[in-house]
């Protein structure tokens, strides 16, 4: 896997809110930090495919694990619960600023 | 007395009007047929192929994983490749298997649309596509599971998987207690569709 991030890295989802585009990054985790749970290799970029593009350059896809208490500040169930979401690399930044 | 009976109106068929996407699908399909990109027979065959996929296929794979450690290791490492041996082509997506353990319970949802491992399990249930499930499975998964009759102990972590991109998920449930002597073929019957979505867990075999 030749991605920018490795399993265990802390990352932040970009807090960007484009008005259009075939964006697969759920709104509810934009701006949140999580941890890389798996690195899945390169995949065509859906934001290009969705408008008839070639999907290039491909983006490394990750499974990012978020704590539910971060995802929903008023989460009423067990604080150990998590949600894993696939996020493409261009939506991620390192959480520690390096 | 031939003219004595009621001349009641027939109730009209409940024919739904076509949504815009339905109209667009027909238009595109007819164009592709006219241009000879595929034939009506190929289209029909593809639809039939979709309907051939069913939860029983997934149950067979789960039961084998329960009884064959090497198979399970391969399944966890590269699910798409393993299901190919069963004639399942994941197409442009990849199968990703998440395993329930005594400490972790997995649940699958797609909040963006209704992504589901169709080539393996067939069409998703209607509730899986409902806005209610899609919103609440990430927001209050334990409450949703309880409505399905699935109650988890407090020390079990709930791990929701929001299927947003190229992976298609199934849950590998825990093999129920009391099944030690059962063959893979017998175990298949314990694995329902919902067990592979994570809204249910397989029960122990009925006694008697």
CSV table of N, CA, C and O in Angstrom, one decimal, chain B residues 24-117:
chain,number,residue,atom,x,y,z
B,24,UNK,N,-35.8,7.7,-17.0
B,24,UNK,CA,-34.5,7.8,-17.5
B,24,UNK,C,-33.9,6.4,-17.7
B,24,UNK,O,-33.2,6.2,-18.8
B,25,UNK,N,-34.1,5.5,-16.8
B,25,UNK,CA,-33.6,4.2,-17.0
B,25,UNK,C,-34.1,3.5,-18.3
B,25,UNK,O,-33.3,2.9,-19.1
B,26,UNK,N,-35.4,3.7,-18.5
B,26,UNK,CA,-36.0,3.1,-19.7
B,26,UNK,C,-35.4,3.7,-21.0
B,26,UNK,O,-35.0,3.0,-21.9
B,27,UNK,N,-35.3,5.0,-20.9
B,27,UNK,CA,-34.7,5.7,-22.1
B,27,UNK,C,-33.3,5.3,-22.4
B,27,UNK,O,-32.9,5.0,-23.6
B,28,UNK,N,-32.5,5.2,-21.4
B,28,UNK,CA,-31.1,4.8,-21.6
B,28,UNK,C,-31.0,3.3,-22.1
B,28,UNK,O,-30.3,3.0,-23.0
B,29,UNK,N,-31.8,2.5,-21.4
B,29,UNK,CA,-31.8,1.1,-21.8
B,29,UNK,C,-32.2,0.9,-23.3
B,29,UNK,O,-31.6,0.1,-24.0
B,30,UNK,N,-33.3,1.6,-23.7
B,30,UNK,CA,-33.7,1.5,-25.1
B,30,UNK,C,-32.6,2.0,-26.1
B,30,UNK,O,-32.5,1.4,-27.1
B,31,UNK,N,-32.0,3.0,-25.7
B,31,UNK,CA,-30.9,3.5,-26.5
B,31,UNK,C,-29.8,2.5,-26.6
B,31,UNK,O,-29.3,2.2,-27.7
B,32,UNK,N,-29.4,1.9,-25.5
B,32,UNK,CA,-28.3,0.9,-25.5
B,32,UNK,C,-28.7,-0.3,-26.4
B,32,UNK,O,-27.9,-0.9,-27.1
B,33,UNK,N,-30.0,-0.7,-26.3
B,33,UNK,CA,-30.5,-1.8,-27.1
B,33,UNK,C,-30.4,-1.5,-28.6
B,33,UNK,O,-30.0,-2.3,-29.4
B,34,UNK,N,-30.9,-0.3,-28.9
B,34,UNK,CA,-30.9,0.2,-30.3
B,34,UNK,C,-29.5,0.2,-30.9
B,34,UNK,O,-29.3,-0.1,-32.0
B,35,UNK,N,-28.6,0.7,-30.1
B,35,UNK,CA,-27.2,0.8,-30.5
B,35,UNK,C,-26.5,-0.6,-30.5
B,35,UNK,O,-25.3,-0.7,-30.9
B,36,UNK,N,-27.1,-1.6,-30.0
B,36,UNK,CA,-26.6,-2.9,-30.0
B,36,UNK,C,-25.5,-3.1,-29.0
B,36,UNK,O,-24.6,-4.0,-29.1
B,37,UNK,N,-25.4,-2.3,-27.9
B,37,UNK,CA,-24.4,-2.5,-26.9
B,37,UNK,C,-24.7,-3.8,-26.2
B,37,UNK,O,-23.8,-4.5,-25.8
B,38,UNK,N,-26.0,-4.1,-25.9
B,38,UNK,CA,-26.3,-5.4,-25.4
B,38,UNK,C,-27.7,-5.8,-26.0
B,38,UNK,O,-28.4,-4.9,-26.5
B,39,UNK,N,-28.0,-7.0,-25.9
B,39,UNK,CA,-29.3,-7.5,-26.5
B,39,UNK,C,-30.3,-7.6,-25.3
B,39,UNK,O,-30.0,-7.6,-24.1
B,40,UNK,N,-31.6,-7.7,-25.7
B,40,UNK,CA,-32.7,-7.8,-24.7
B,40,UNK,C,-32.4,-9.1,-23.9
B,40,UNK,O,-32.7,-9.2,-22.7
B,41,UNK,N,-32.0,-10.2,-24.6
B,41,UNK,CA,-31.7,-11.4,-24.0
B,41,UNK,C,-30.6,-11.3,-22.9
B,41,UNK,O,-30.7,-11.8,-21.8
B,42,UNK,N,-29.6,-10.6,-23.3
B,42,UNK,CA,-28.5,-10.3,-22.3
B,42,UNK,C,-29.0,-9.5,-21.1
B,42,UNK,O,-28.6,-9.8,-20.0
B,43,UNK,N,-29.8,-8.6,-21.4
B,43,UNK,CA,-30.3,-7.8,-20.3
B,43,UNK,C,-31.2,-8.6,-19.4
B,43,UNK,O,-31.0,-8.6,-18.1
B,44,UNK,N,-32.1,-9.4,-20.0
B,44,UNK,CA,-32.9,-10.3,-19.2
B,44,UNK,C,-32.0,-11.3,-18.3
B,44,UNK,O,-32.3,-11.5,-17.2
B,45,UNK,N,-31.0,-11.8,-19.0
B,45,UNK,CA,-30.1,-12.8,-18.3
B,45,UNK,C,-29.4,-12.1,-17.1
B,45,UNK,O,-29.2,-12.7,-16.1
B,46,UNK,N,-29.0,-10.8,-17.3
B,46,UNK,CA,-28.4,-10.1,-16.2
B,46,UNK,C,-29.3,-10.0,-15.0
B,46,UNK,O,-28.9,-10.2,-13.9
B,47,UNK,N,-30.6,-9.6,-15.3
B,47,UNK,CA,-31.6,-9.5,-14.2
B,47,UNK,C,-31.8,-10.8,-13.5
B,47,UNK,O,-31.8,-10.9,-12.3
B,48,UNK,N,-31.8,-11.9,-14.3
B,48,UNK,CA,-32.0,-13.2,-13.7
B,48,UNK,C,-30.8,-13.5,-12.8
B,48,UNK,O,-31.0,-14.1,-11.8
B,49,UNK,N,-29.6,-13.1,-13.3
B,49,UNK,CA,-28.4,-13.4,-12.5
B,49,UNK,C,-28.5,-12.6,-11.2
B,49,UNK,O,-28.1,-13.2,-10.1
B,50,UNK,N,-29.0,-11.4,-11.2
B,50,UNK,CA,-29.1,-10.6,-9.9
B,50,UNK,C,-30.0,-11.4,-8.9
B,50,UNK,O,-29.7,-11.5,-7.8
B,51,UNK,N,-31.1,-11.9,-9.5
B,51,UNK,CA,-32.0,-12.6,-8.6
B,51,UNK,C,-31.5,-14.0,-8.1
B,51,UNK,O,-32.1,-14.6,-7.2
B,52,UNK,N,-30.5,-14.5,-8.8
B,52,UNK,CA,-29.9,-15.8,-8.3
B,52,UNK,C,-29.1,-15.6,-7.0
B,52,UNK,O,-29.0,-16.5,-6.3
B,53,UNK,N,-28.6,-14.4,-6.9
B,53,UNK,CA,-27.8,-14.1,-5.6
B,53,UNK,C,-28.9,-14.1,-4.5
B,53,UNK,O,-29.9,-13.5,-4.6
B,54,UNK,N,-28.5,-14.7,-3.4
B,54,UNK,CA,-29.5,-14.8,-2.3
B,54,UNK,C,-28.7,-15.0,-1.0
B,54,UNK,O,-27.5,-15.4,-1.0
B,55,UNK,N,-29.3,-14.7,0.2
B,55,UNK,CA,-28.6,-14.9,1.4
B,55,UNK,C,-28.1,-16.3,1.6
B,55,UNK,O,-27.0,-16.4,2.3
B,56,UNK,N,-28.6,-17.3,1.0
B,56,UNK,CA,-28.1,-18.6,1.2
B,56,UNK,C,-26.7,-18.8,0.7
B,56,UNK,O,-25.9,-19.6,1.3
B,57,UNK,N,-26.3,-18.0,-0.3
B,57,UNK,CA,-24.9,-18.0,-0.7
B,57,UNK,C,-24.0,-17.5,0.4
B,57,UNK,O,-22.9,-18.1,0.6
B,58,UNK,N,-24.4,-16.4,1.1
B,58,UNK,CA,-23.6,-15.9,2.2
B,58,UNK,C,-23.5,-16.9,3.3
B,58,UNK,O,-22.5,-17.1,4.0
B,59,UNK,N,-24.7,-17.6,3.6
B,59,UNK,CA,-24.7,-18.5,4.7
B,59,UNK,C,-23.8,-19.7,4.5
B,59,UNK,O,-23.1,-20.2,5.4
B,60,UNK,N,-23.6,-20.1,3.2
B,60,UNK,CA,-22.7,-21.2,2.9
B,60,UNK,C,-21.3,-20.8,3.2
B,60,UNK,O,-20.5,-21.6,3.8
B,61,UNK,N,-21.0,-19.5,2.9
B,61,UNK,CA,-19.6,-19.0,3.2
B,61,UNK,C,-19.3,-18.9,4.7
B,61,UNK,O,-18.3,-19.2,5.2
B,62,UNK,N,-20.3,-18.4,5.4
B,62,UNK,CA,-20.2,-18.2,6.9
B,62,UNK,C,-20.0,-19.6,7.5
B,62,UNK,O,-19.1,-19.8,8.3
B,63,UNK,N,-20.8,-20.5,7.1
B,63,UNK,CA,-20.7,-21.9,7.7
B,63,UNK,C,-19.4,-22.5,7.4
B,63,UNK,O,-18.8,-23.2,8.3
B,64,UNK,N,-18.8,-22.3,6.2
B,64,UNK,CA,-17.5,-22.9,5.9
B,64,UNK,C,-16.4,-22.2,6.8
B,64,UNK,O,-15.5,-22.8,7.2
B,65,UNK,N,-16.6,-20.9,6.9
B,65,UNK,CA,-15.6,-20.1,7.7
B,65,UNK,C,-15.6,-20.6,9.2
B,65,UNK,O,-14.6,-20.7,9.9
B,66,UNK,N,-16.8,-21.0,9.7
B,66,UNK,CA,-16.9,-21.6,11.0
B,66,UNK,C,-16.2,-22.9,11.2
B,66,UNK,O,-15.8,-23.3,12.3
B,67,UNK,N,-16.1,-23.7,10.1
B,67,UNK,CA,-15.6,-25.0,10.2
B,67,UNK,C,-14.2,-25.2,9.5
B,67,UNK,O,-13.7,-26.4,9.6
B,68,UNK,N,-13.7,-24.2,8.9
B,68,UNK,CA,-12.5,-24.4,8.1
B,68,UNK,C,-11.6,-23.1,8.4
B,68,UNK,O,-11.8,-22.1,7.8
B,69,UNK,N,-10.6,-23.3,9.3
B,69,UNK,CA,-9.8,-22.1,9.7
B,69,UNK,C,-9.0,-21.5,8.6
B,69,UNK,O,-8.9,-20.2,8.5
B,70,UNK,N,-8.5,-22.3,7.7
B,70,UNK,CA,-7.7,-21.8,6.6
B,70,UNK,C,-8.6,-20.9,5.6
B,70,UNK,O,-8.3,-19.9,5.2
B,71,UNK,N,-9.8,-21.5,5.4
B,71,UNK,CA,-10.8,-20.8,4.6
B,71,UNK,C,-11.2,-19.4,5.2
B,71,UNK,O,-11.2,-18.4,4.5
B,72,UNK,N,-11.4,-19.4,6.5
B,72,UNK,CA,-11.7,-18.2,7.2
B,72,UNK,C,-10.6,-17.2,7.1
B,72,UNK,O,-10.9,-16.0,6.8
B,73,UNK,N,-9.4,-17.6,7.2
B,73,UNK,CA,-8.2,-16.7,7.1
B,73,UNK,C,-8.2,-16.1,5.7
B,73,UNK,O,-8.0,-14.8,5.5
B,74,UNK,N,-8.4,-16.9,4.7
B,74,UNK,CA,-8.4,-16.4,3.3
B,74,UNK,C,-9.6,-15.4,3.1
B,74,UNK,O,-9.5,-14.4,2.4
B,75,UNK,N,-10.7,-15.7,3.7
B,75,UNK,CA,-11.9,-14.9,3.5
B,75,UNK,C,-11.7,-13.5,4.1
B,75,UNK,O,-12.1,-12.5,3.5
B,76,UNK,N,-11.1,-13.5,5.3
B,76,UNK,CA,-10.9,-12.2,6.0
B,76,UNK,C,-9.9,-11.4,5.2
B,76,UNK,O,-9.9,-10.2,5.2
B,77,UNK,N,-8.9,-12.1,4.6
B,77,UNK,CA,-7.8,-11.3,3.9
B,77,UNK,C,-8.3,-10.8,2.5
B,77,UNK,O,-7.9,-9.7,2.1
B,78,UNK,N,-9.1,-11.6,1.8
B,78,UNK,CA,-9.5,-11.2,0.4
B,78,UNK,C,-10.8,-11.8,0.1
B,78,UNK,O,-10.9,-12.8,-0.6
B,79,UNK,N,-11.9,-11.2,0.6
B,79,UNK,CA,-13.2,-11.8,0.5
B,79,UNK,C,-13.7,-11.9,-0.9
B,79,UNK,O,-14.2,-12.9,-1.3
B,80,UNK,N,-13.3,-10.9,-1.8
B,80,UNK,CA,-13.8,-10.9,-3.2
B,80,UNK,C,-13.2,-12.2,-3.9
B,80,UNK,O,-13.9,-12.8,-4.7
B,81,UNK,N,-11.9,-12.4,-3.7
B,81,UNK,CA,-11.3,-13.5,-4.4
B,81,UNK,C,-11.9,-14.9,-3.9
B,81,UNK,O,-12.1,-15.8,-4.7
B,82,UNK,N,-12.2,-15.0,-2.6
B,82,UNK,CA,-12.7,-16.2,-2.1
B,82,UNK,C,-14.1,-16.5,-2.6
B,82,UNK,O,-14.4,-17.6,-3.0
B,83,UNK,N,-15.0,-15.5,-2.7
B,83,UNK,CA,-16.3,-15.8,-3.2
B,83,UNK,C,-16.4,-16.1,-4.7
B,83,UNK,O,-17.3,-16.7,-5.1
B,84,UNK,N,-15.3,-15.7,-5.4
B,84,UNK,CA,-15.2,-16.0,-6.8
B,84,UNK,C,-15.3,-17.6,-6.9
B,84,UNK,O,-15.8,-18.1,-7.9
B,85,UNK,N,-14.7,-18.3,-6.0
B,85,UNK,CA,-14.7,-19.7,-6.0
B,85,UNK,C,-16.2,-20.3,-5.9
B,85,UNK,O,-16.4,-21.4,-6.3
B,86,UNK,N,-17.1,-19.4,-5.5
B,86,UNK,CA,-18.5,-19.8,-5.4
B,86,UNK,C,-19.3,-19.2,-6.6
B,86,UNK,O,-20.5,-19.1,-6.5
B,87,UNK,N,-18.6,-18.7,-7.5
B,87,UNK,CA,-19.3,-18.1,-8.7
B,87,UNK,C,-19.8,-16.7,-8.5
B,87,UNK,O,-20.6,-16.2,-9.3
B,88,UNK,N,-19.3,-16.0,-7.4
B,88,UNK,CA,-19.8,-14.7,-7.1
B,88,UNK,C,-18.8,-13.7,-7.6
B,88,UNK,O,-17.6,-13.7,-7.2
B,89,UNK,N,-19.2,-12.8,-8.5
B,89,UNK,CA,-18.3,-11.7,-9.0
B,89,UNK,C,-18.7,-10.4,-8.4
B,89,UNK,O,-19.8,-9.9,-8.6
B,90,UNK,N,-17.8,-9.9,-7.5
B,90,UNK,CA,-18.2,-8.6,-6.8
B,90,UNK,C,-18.1,-7.4,-7.7
B,90,UNK,O,-18.3,-6.3,-7.3
B,91,UNK,N,-17.8,-7.6,-9.0
B,91,UNK,CA,-17.8,-6.6,-10.0
B,91,UNK,C,-16.8,-5.4,-9.6
B,91,UNK,O,-15.7,-5.7,-9.4
B,92,UNK,N,-17.3,-4.2,-9.6
B,92,UNK,CA,-16.3,-3.1,-9.3
B,92,UNK,C,-16.1,-2.9,-7.8
B,92,UNK,O,-15.3,-2.1,-7.4
B,93,UNK,N,-16.8,-3.7,-7.0
B,93,UNK,CA,-16.6,-3.5,-5.5
B,93,UNK,C,-15.8,-4.6,-5.0
B,93,UNK,O,-15.4,-5.6,-5.7
B,94,UNK,N,-15.5,-4.5,-3.7
B,94,UNK,CA,-14.8,-5.6,-3.0
B,94,UNK,C,-15.5,-6.0,-1.8
B,94,UNK,O,-16.1,-5.2,-1.1
B,95,UNK,N,-15.5,-7.3,-1.5
B,95,UNK,CA,-16.2,-7.8,-0.3
B,95,UNK,C,-15.2,-7.7,0.9
B,95,UNK,O,-14.1,-8.1,0.8
B,96,UNK,N,-15.8,-7.1,1.9
B,96,UNK,CA,-15.0,-6.9,3.2
B,96,UNK,C,-15.7,-7.6,4.3
B,96,UNK,O,-16.9,-7.2,4.6
B,97,UNK,N,-15.1,-8.5,4.9
B,97,UNK,CA,-15.7,-9.3,6.0
B,97,UNK,C,-15.3,-8.8,7.4
B,97,UNK,O,-14.1,-8.6,7.6
B,98,UNK,N,-16.3,-8.5,8.2
B,98,UNK,CA,-16.0,-8.0,9.6
B,98,UNK,C,-16.5,-9.1,10.5
B,98,UNK,O,-17.6,-9.6,10.4
B,99,UNK,N,-15.7,-9.4,11.5
B,99,UNK,CA,-16.0,-10.6,12.4
B,99,UNK,C,-16.5,-10.2,13.7
B,99,UNK,O,-15.8,-9.4,14.4
B,100,UNK,N,-17.6,-10.7,14.1
B,100,UNK,CA,-18.1,-10.6,15.5
B,100,UNK,C,-17.2,-11.4,16.4
B,100,UNK,O,-16.8,-12.5,16.1
B,101,UNK,N,-16.9,-10.8,17.6
B,101,UNK,CA,-16.2,-11.5,18.7
B,101,UNK,C,-17.0,-11.4,20.0
B,101,UNK,O,-17.9,-10.6,20.0
B,102,UNK,N,-16.5,-12.0,21.0
B,102,UNK,CA,-17.2,-11.8,22.3
B,102,UNK,C,-17.2,-10.3,22.7
B,102,UNK,O,-18.0,-9.9,23.5
B,103,UNK,N,-16.2,-9.5,22.2
B,103,UNK,CA,-16.1,-8.1,22.6
B,103,UNK,C,-16.6,-7.1,21.6
B,103,UNK,O,-16.8,-6.0,21.9
B,104,UNK,N,-16.8,-7.5,20.3
B,104,UNK,CA,-17.2,-6.6,19.3
B,104,UNK,C,-18.4,-7.1,18.5
B,104,UNK,O,-18.3,-8.3,18.0
B,105,UNK,N,-19.4,-6.3,18.3
B,105,UNK,CA,-20.5,-6.6,17.4
B,105,UNK,C,-20.6,-5.6,16.3
B,105,UNK,O,-20.6,-4.4,16.5
B,106,UNK,N,-20.6,-6.2,15.1
B,106,UNK,CA,-20.6,-5.3,13.9
B,106,UNK,C,-22.0,-5.2,13.3
B,106,UNK,O,-22.7,-6.1,13.2
B,107,UNK,N,-22.2,-4.0,12.8
B,107,UNK,CA,-23.5,-3.7,12.1
B,107,UNK,C,-23.2,-2.9,10.8
B,107,UNK,O,-22.4,-2.0,10.8
B,108,UNK,N,-23.9,-3.3,9.7
B,108,UNK,CA,-23.7,-2.6,8.4
B,108,UNK,C,-24.8,-1.7,8.0
B,108,UNK,O,-26.0,-2.0,8.3
B,109,UNK,N,-24.4,-0.5,7.5
B,109,UNK,CA,-25.4,0.4,7.0
B,109,UNK,C,-24.8,1.2,5.8
B,109,UNK,O,-23.5,1.2,5.7
B,110,UNK,N,-25.6,1.8,5.0
B,110,UNK,CA,-25.0,2.8,4.1
B,110,UNK,C,-25.8,4.0,4.2
B,110,UNK,O,-27.0,4.1,3.8
B,111,UNK,N,-25.2,5.0,4.9
B,111,UNK,CA,-26.0,6.3,5.1
B,111,UNK,C,-26.2,7.1,3.9
B,111,UNK,O,-27.1,7.9,3.8
B,112,UNK,N,-25.3,6.9,2.9
B,112,UNK,CA,-25.4,7.8,1.7
B,112,UNK,C,-26.4,7.3,0.7
B,112,UNK,O,-27.1,8.1,0.0
B,113,UNK,N,-26.6,6.0,0.6
B,113,UNK,CA,-27.6,5.4,-0.3
B,113,UNK,C,-28.0,4.1,0.2
B,113,UNK,O,-28.7,4.1,1.2
B,114,UNK,N,-27.7,3.0,-0.4
B,114,UNK,CA,-28.1,1.7,0.2
B,114,UNK,C,-27.1,0.6,-0.3
B,114,UNK,O,-27.5,-0.5,-0.7
B,115,UNK,N,-25.8,0.9,-0.3
B,115,UNK,CA,-24.8,0.0,-0.7
B,115,UNK,C,-24.9,-1.3,0.1
B,115,UNK,O,-25.1,-1.3,1.3
B,116,UNK,N,-24.8,-2.4,-0.6
B,116,UNK,CA,-25.1,-3.8,-0.1
B,116,UNK,C,-24.4,-4.8,-0.9
B,116,UNK,O,-24.2,-4.6,-2.1
B,117,UNK,N,-23.9,-5.9,-0.4
B,117,UNK,CA,-23.2,-6.9,-1.2
B,117,UNK,C,-24.1,-7.7,-2.1
B,117,UNK,O,-24.3,-8.9,-1.9
